Coordinates of C-alpha atoms in Angstrom, one line a residue:
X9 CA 0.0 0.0 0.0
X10 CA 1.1 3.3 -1.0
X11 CA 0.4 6.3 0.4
X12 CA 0.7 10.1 -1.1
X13 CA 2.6 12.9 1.4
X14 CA 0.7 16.2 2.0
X15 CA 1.9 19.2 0.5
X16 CA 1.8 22.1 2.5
X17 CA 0.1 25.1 1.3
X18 CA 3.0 27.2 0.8
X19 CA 4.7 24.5 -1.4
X20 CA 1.2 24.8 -3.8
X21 CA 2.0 28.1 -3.5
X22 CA 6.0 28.3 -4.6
X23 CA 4.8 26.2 -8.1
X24 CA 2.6 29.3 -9.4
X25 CA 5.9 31.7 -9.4
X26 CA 7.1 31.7 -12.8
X27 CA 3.2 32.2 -13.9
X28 CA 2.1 34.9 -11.6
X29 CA 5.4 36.5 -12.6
X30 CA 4.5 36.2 -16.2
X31 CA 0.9 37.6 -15.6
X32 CA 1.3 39.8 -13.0
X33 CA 0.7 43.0 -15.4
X34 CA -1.5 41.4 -17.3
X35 CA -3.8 41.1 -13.9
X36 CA -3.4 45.5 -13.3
X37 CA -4.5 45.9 -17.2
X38 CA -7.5 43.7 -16.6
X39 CA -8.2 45.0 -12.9
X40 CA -8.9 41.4 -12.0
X41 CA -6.3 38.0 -11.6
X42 CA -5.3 36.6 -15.4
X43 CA -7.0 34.0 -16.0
X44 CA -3.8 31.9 -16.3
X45 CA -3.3 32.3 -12.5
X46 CA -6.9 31.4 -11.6
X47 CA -6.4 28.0 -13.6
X48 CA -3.0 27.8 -11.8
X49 CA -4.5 27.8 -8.3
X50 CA -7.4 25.7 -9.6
X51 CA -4.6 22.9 -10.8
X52 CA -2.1 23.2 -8.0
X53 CA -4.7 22.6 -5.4
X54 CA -3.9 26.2 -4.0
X55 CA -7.8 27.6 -4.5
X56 CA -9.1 25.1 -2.4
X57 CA -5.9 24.7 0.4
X58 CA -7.5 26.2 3.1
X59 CA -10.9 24.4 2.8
X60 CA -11.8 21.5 5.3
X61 CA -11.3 18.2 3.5
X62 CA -14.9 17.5 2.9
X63 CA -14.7 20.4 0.5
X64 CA -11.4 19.0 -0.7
X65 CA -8.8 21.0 1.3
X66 CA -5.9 20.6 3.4
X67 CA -7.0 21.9 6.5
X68 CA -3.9 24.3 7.4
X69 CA -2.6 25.3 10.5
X70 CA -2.4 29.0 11.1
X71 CA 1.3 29.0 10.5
X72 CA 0.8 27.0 7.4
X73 CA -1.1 29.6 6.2
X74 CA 1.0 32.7 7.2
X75 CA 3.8 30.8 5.3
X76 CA 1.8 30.3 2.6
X77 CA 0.4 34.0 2.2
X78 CA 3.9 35.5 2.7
X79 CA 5.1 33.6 -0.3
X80 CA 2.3 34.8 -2.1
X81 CA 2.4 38.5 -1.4
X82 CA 6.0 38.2 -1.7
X83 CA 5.0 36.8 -5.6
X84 CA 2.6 39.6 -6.0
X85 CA 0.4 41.9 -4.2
X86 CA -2.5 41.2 -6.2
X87 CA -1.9 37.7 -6.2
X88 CA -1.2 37.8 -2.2
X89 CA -4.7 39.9 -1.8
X90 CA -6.5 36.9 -3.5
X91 CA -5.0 34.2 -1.1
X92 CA -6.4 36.6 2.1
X93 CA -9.6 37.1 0.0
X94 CA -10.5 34.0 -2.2
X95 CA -9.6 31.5 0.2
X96 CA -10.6 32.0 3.9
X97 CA -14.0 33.0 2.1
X98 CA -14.4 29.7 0.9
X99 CA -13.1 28.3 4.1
X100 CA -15.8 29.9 5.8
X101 CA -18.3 29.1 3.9
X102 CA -17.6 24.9 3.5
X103 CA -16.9 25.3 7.3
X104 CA -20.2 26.7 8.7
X105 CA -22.2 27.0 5.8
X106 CA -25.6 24.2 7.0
X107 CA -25.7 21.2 5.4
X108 CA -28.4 21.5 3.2
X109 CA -26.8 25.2 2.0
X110 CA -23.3 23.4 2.1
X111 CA -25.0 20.6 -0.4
X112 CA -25.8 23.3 -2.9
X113 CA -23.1 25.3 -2.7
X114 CA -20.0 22.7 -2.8
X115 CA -21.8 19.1 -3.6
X116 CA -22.1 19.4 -7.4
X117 CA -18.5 20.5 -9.0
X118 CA -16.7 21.1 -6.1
X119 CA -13.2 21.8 -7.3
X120 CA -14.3 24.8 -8.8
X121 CA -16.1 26.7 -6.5
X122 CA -14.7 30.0 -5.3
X123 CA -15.9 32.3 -3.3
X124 CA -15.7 36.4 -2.9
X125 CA -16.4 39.6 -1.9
X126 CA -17.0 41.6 1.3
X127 CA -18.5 40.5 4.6
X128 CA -19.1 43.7 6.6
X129 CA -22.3 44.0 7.4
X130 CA -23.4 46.4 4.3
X131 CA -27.1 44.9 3.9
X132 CA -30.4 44.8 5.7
X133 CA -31.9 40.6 5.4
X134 CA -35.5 41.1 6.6
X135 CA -36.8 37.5 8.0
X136 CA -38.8 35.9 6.3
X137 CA -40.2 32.6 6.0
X138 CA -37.1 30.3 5.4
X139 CA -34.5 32.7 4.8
X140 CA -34.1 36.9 4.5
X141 CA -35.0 39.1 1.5
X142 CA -31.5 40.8 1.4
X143 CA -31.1 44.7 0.3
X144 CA -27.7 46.2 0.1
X145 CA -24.8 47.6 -1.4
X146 CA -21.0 46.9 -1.0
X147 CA -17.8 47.5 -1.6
X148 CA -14.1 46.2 -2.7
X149 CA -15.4 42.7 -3.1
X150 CA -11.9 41.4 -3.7
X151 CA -11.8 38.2 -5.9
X152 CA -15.2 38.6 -7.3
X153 CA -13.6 38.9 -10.8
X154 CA -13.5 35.0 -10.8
X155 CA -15.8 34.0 -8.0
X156 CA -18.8 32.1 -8.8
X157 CA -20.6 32.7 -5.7
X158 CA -20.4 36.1 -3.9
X159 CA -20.4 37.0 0.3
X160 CA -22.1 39.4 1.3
X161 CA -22.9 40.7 5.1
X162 CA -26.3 41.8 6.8
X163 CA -27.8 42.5 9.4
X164 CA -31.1 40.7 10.2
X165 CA -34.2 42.8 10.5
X166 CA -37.3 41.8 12.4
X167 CA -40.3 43.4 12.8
X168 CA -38.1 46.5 12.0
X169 CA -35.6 46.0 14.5
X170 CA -31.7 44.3 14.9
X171 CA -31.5 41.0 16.0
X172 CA -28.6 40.5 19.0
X173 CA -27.3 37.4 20.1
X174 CA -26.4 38.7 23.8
X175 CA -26.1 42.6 25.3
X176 CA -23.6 44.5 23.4
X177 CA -23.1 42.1 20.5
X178 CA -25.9 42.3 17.0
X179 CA -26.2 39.2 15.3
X180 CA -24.4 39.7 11.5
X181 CA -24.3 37.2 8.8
X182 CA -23.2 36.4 5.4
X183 CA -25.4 35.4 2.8
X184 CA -23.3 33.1 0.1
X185 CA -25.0 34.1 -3.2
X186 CA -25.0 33.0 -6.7
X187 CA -22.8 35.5 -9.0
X188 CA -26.0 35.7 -11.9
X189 CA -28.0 36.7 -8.9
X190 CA -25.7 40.1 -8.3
X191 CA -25.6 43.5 -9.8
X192 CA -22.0 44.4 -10.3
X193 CA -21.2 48.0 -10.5
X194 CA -17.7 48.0 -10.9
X195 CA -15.7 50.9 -9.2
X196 CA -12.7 49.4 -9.0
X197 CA -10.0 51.8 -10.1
X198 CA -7.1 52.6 -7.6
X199 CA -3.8 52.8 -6.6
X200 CA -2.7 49.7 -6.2
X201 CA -3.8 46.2 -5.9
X202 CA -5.2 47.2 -9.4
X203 CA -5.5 43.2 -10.7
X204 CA -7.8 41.5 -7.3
X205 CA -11.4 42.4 -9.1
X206 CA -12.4 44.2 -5.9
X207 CA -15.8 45.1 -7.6
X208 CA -18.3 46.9 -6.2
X209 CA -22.4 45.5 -6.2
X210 CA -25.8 45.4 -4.6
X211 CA -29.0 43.1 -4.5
X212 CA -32.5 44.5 -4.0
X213 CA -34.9 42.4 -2.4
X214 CA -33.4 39.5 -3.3
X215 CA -34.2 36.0 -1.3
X216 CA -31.6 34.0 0.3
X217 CA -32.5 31.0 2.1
X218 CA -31.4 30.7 5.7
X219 CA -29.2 27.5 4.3
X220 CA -26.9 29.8 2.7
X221 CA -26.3 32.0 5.2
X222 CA -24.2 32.0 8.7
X223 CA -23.0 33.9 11.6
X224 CA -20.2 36.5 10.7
X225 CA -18.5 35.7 14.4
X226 CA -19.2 31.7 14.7
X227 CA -16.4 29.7 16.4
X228 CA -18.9 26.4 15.5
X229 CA -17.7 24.8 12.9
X230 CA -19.9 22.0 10.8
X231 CA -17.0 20.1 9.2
X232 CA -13.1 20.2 9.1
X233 CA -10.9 19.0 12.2
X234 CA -8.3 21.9 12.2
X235 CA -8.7 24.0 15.3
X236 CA -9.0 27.2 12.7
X237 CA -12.8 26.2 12.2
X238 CA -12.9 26.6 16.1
X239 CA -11.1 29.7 15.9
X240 CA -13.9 31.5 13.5
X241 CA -13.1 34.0 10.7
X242 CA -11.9 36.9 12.3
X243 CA -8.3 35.0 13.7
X244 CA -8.2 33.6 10.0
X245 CA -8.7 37.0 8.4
X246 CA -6.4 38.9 11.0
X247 CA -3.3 36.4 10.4
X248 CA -3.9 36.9 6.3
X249 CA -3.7 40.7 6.6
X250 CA -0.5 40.3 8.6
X251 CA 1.1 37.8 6.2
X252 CA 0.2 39.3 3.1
X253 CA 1.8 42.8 4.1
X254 CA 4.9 40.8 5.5
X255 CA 5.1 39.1 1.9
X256 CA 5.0 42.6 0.1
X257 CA 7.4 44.1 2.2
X258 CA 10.1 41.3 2.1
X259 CA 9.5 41.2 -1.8
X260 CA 10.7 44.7 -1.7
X261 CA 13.5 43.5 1.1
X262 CA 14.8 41.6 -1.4
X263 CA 14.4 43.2 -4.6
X264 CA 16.4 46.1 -2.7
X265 CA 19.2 44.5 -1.8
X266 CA 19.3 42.4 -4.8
X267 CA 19.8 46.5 -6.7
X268 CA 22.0 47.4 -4.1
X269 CA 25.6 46.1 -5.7
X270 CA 24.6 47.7 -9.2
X271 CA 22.7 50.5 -8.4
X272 CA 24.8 54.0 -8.5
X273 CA 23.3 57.4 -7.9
X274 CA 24.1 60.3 -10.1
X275 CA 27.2 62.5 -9.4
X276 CA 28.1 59.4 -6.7
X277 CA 30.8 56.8 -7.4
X278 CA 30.0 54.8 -4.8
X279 CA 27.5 52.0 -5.0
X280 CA 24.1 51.9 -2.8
X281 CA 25.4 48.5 -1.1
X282 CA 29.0 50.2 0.1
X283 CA 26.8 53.1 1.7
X284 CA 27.0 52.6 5.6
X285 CA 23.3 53.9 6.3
X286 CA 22.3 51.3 3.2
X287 CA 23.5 48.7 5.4
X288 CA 22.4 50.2 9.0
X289 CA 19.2 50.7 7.4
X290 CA 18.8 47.1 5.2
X291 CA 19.8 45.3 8.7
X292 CA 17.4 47.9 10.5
X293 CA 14.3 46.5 8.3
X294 CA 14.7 42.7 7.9
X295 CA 15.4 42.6 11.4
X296 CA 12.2 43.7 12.2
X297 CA 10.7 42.5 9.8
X298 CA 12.1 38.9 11.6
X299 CA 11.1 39.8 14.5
X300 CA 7.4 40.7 13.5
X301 CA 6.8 37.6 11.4
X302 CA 7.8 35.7 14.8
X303 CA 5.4 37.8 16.6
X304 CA 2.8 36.7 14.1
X305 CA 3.6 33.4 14.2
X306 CA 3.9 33.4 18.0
X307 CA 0.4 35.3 18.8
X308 CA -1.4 33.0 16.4
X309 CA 0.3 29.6 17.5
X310 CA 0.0 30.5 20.9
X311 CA -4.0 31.0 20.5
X312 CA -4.1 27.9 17.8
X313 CA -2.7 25.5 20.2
X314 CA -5.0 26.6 23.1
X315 CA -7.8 25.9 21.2
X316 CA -6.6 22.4 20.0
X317 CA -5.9 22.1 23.6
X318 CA -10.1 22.2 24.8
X319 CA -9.0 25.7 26.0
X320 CA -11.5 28.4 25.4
X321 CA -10.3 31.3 23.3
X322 CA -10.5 34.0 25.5
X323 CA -10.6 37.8 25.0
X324 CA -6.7 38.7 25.6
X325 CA -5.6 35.7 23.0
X326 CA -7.9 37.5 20.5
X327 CA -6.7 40.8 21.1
X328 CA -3.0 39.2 21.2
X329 CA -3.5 38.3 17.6
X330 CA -5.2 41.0 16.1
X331 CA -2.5 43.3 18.0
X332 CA 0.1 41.3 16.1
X333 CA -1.3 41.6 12.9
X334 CA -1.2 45.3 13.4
X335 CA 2.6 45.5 14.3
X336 CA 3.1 43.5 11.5
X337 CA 0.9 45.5 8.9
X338 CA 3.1 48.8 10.6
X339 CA 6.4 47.3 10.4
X340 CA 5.5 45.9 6.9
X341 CA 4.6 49.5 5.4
X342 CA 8.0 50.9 7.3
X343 CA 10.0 48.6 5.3
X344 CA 8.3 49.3 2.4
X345 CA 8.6 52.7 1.8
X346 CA 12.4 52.6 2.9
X347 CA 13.1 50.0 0.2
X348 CA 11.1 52.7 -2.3
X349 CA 13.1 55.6 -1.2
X350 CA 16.6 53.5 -1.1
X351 CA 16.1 52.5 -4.9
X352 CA 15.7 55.8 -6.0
X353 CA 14.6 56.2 -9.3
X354 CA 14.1 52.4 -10.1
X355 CA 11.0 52.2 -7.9
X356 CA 9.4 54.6 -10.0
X357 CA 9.5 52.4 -13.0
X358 CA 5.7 51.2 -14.1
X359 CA 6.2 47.9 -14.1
X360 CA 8.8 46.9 -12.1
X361 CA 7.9 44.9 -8.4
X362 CA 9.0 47.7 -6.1
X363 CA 7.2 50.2 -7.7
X364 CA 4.2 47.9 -8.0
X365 CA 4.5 46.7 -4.3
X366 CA 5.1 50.1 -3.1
X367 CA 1.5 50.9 -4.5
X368 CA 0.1 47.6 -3.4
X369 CA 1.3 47.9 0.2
X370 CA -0.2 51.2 0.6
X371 CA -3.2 50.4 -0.6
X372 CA -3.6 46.9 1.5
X373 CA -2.7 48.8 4.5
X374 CA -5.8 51.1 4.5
X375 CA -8.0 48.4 5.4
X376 CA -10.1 49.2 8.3
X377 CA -9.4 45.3 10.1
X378 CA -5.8 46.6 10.5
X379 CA -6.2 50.6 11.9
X380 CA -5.2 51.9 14.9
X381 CA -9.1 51.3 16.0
X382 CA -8.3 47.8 16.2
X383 CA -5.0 48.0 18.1
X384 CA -6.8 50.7 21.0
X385 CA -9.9 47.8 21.4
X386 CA -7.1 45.1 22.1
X387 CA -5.2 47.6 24.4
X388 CA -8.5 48.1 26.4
X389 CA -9.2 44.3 27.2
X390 CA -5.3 43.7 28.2
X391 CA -5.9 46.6 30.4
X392 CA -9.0 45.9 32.3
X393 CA -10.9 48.9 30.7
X394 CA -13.4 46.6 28.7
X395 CA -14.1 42.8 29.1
X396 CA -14.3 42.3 25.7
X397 CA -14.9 43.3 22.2
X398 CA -16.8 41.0 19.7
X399 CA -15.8 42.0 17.0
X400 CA -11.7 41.2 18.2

């Protein structure tokens, strides 16, 4: 009897290199992933890595993951964004999606099911018999360029009011909808991350059975063994954010000191890698940046293994993580714009990966689940101030 070894998700992940290279500009001139990458993840096993193996995944570890969406990042931004988006979406949904809704959405041809867009809570689902008849609008739905089945987050409405699951915390859910059953408005032109398909689009009184819908904050998972199902989406989401600006920033790490032996400035004789605050500053960076991918990988491990312990995962290991991802997301944008300034007038070549990554990170890094509002909510439940925050 033979038996076949796992790959880890960041080994899927190394075999797309030389095409996301290849495409990478393609994916900015058609504002969503090249279609060659898409069929890339789709063959590697990549799209559906993070799933739990009943929807044919691998069931990661957090640090599996982090590993995984570093490399990407470090690949491409918009490539990286895709891994953070695409995938824990899908996760979520094969995870806690009920059965009957998981049926629909995964039981026919599985291997090509993909799932985007945005899961704040941009939409009113009034109750009605056997599901919600959802009304919203939202945006940046990363990945929906390629998604056949869209998220999108409500709030449930009840004889005209919220529903809450206890004091101080509103019940929110994401519907999983059919893409021919969404209005796409487009929107997406920015500064960077220019090839994730981050669309913008609405329904209008459109009917979603309860089946396709779940909590936003579950920790109840339905299927998968990996204590990430236990953990619930907002762990998951926290550690991609952290990893993916970790990836972009060592991408420009490298490419920067990769310039550095050839790289002269004008009027100066002296190469940028025999500069002294070139190399204070190069060992400045990737130090930290070390020492925040250990923090990441700490904070998260610490919290994983708790959990796959039977322990509880309390407020402060919640607001340890999404602290973490935070540093990270800082420390990452610091590096960042040092490597840009260091290559001079390379970085401002269209087309080049530091110039590209230099828009990417700044645009990744305005996401709200990274701010400083996140990092003051954590510092309140380590000091005593509040008990909690759900939404940690």
């Amino acid at each position: 009897m033979t038996t076949t070894a796992r790959v880890s998700p960041v080994d899927l992940a190394r075999t797309l290199r030389d095409v996301v290279a290849q495409e990478a500009s393609e994916s900015e001139q058609l504002r969503t992933l090249a279609p060659p990458i898409v069929d890339a993840m789709w063959h590697s096993g990549l799209m559906t890595a993070l799933n739990p193996a009943a929807a044919g995944g691998l069931e990661p570890s957090l640090a599996e993951m982090i590993e995984m969406w570093i490399e990407m990042g470090w690949q491409d931004g918009s490539f990286g964004w895709i891994g953070i988006a695409n995938l824990p979406s899908s996760f979520a949904a094969a995870t806690y999606l009920p059965d009957e809704g998981f049926a629909e959405v995964f039981g026919g041809d599985a291997d090509r099911v993909t799932l985007g867009g945005q899961f704040a809570p941009n939409g009113q689902g009034i109750v009605t018999e056997g599901g919600y008849r959802l009304t919203g609008s939202w945006n940046f739905g990363s990945g929906t360029g390629h998604s056949a089945y869209i998220a999108a987050g409500f709030i449930p409405m009840e004889d005209g009011e919220m529903r809450w699951i206890r004091e101080g915390e509103p019940e929110l859910m994401v519907a999983v909808i059919p893409r021919d059953e969404v209005t796409f408005t487009d929107g997406w032109h920015v500064q960077g991350l220019k090839g994730t398909g981050s669309f913008d689009y609405n329904v209008a009184d459109l009917f979603v059975p309860s089946s396709r819908t779940f909590r936003l904050f579950t920790r109840e998972p339905r299927r998968g063994a990996s204590a990430a199902g236990r953990m619930g989406m907002m762990p998951v989401t926290a550690a991609g954010h952290a990893a993916w600006a970790l990836g972009v920033a060592k991408s420009m790490l490298d490419d920067v000191e990769e310039l550095a032996a050839t790289k002269f400035r004008m009027s100066d004789m002296a190469s940028l890698a025999s500069r002294p605050t070139f190399q204070k500053n190069l060992a400045h960076h990737v130090a930290a940046w070390r020492a925040a991918r250990l923090l990441v990988l700490d904070a998260f491990g610490t919290a994983e293994a708790a959990v796959d312990a039977g322990a509880e995962l309390t407020p402060r290991l919640r607001a340890d993580m999404r602290v973490a991802a935070v540093y990270a997301t800082d420390v990452a944008r610091a590096a960042a714009e040092w490597a840009h300034l260091a290559a001079g007038t390379t970085s401002i070549r269209e087309g080049s990966r530091l110039e590209r990554g230099f828009r990417d990170i700044y645009t990744g890094t305005q996401h709200a689940f990274i701010s400083e509002k996140v990092a003051i909510d954590a510092a309140q439940v380590w000091l005593g101030v509040i008990d909690d925050h759900f939404s940690l």
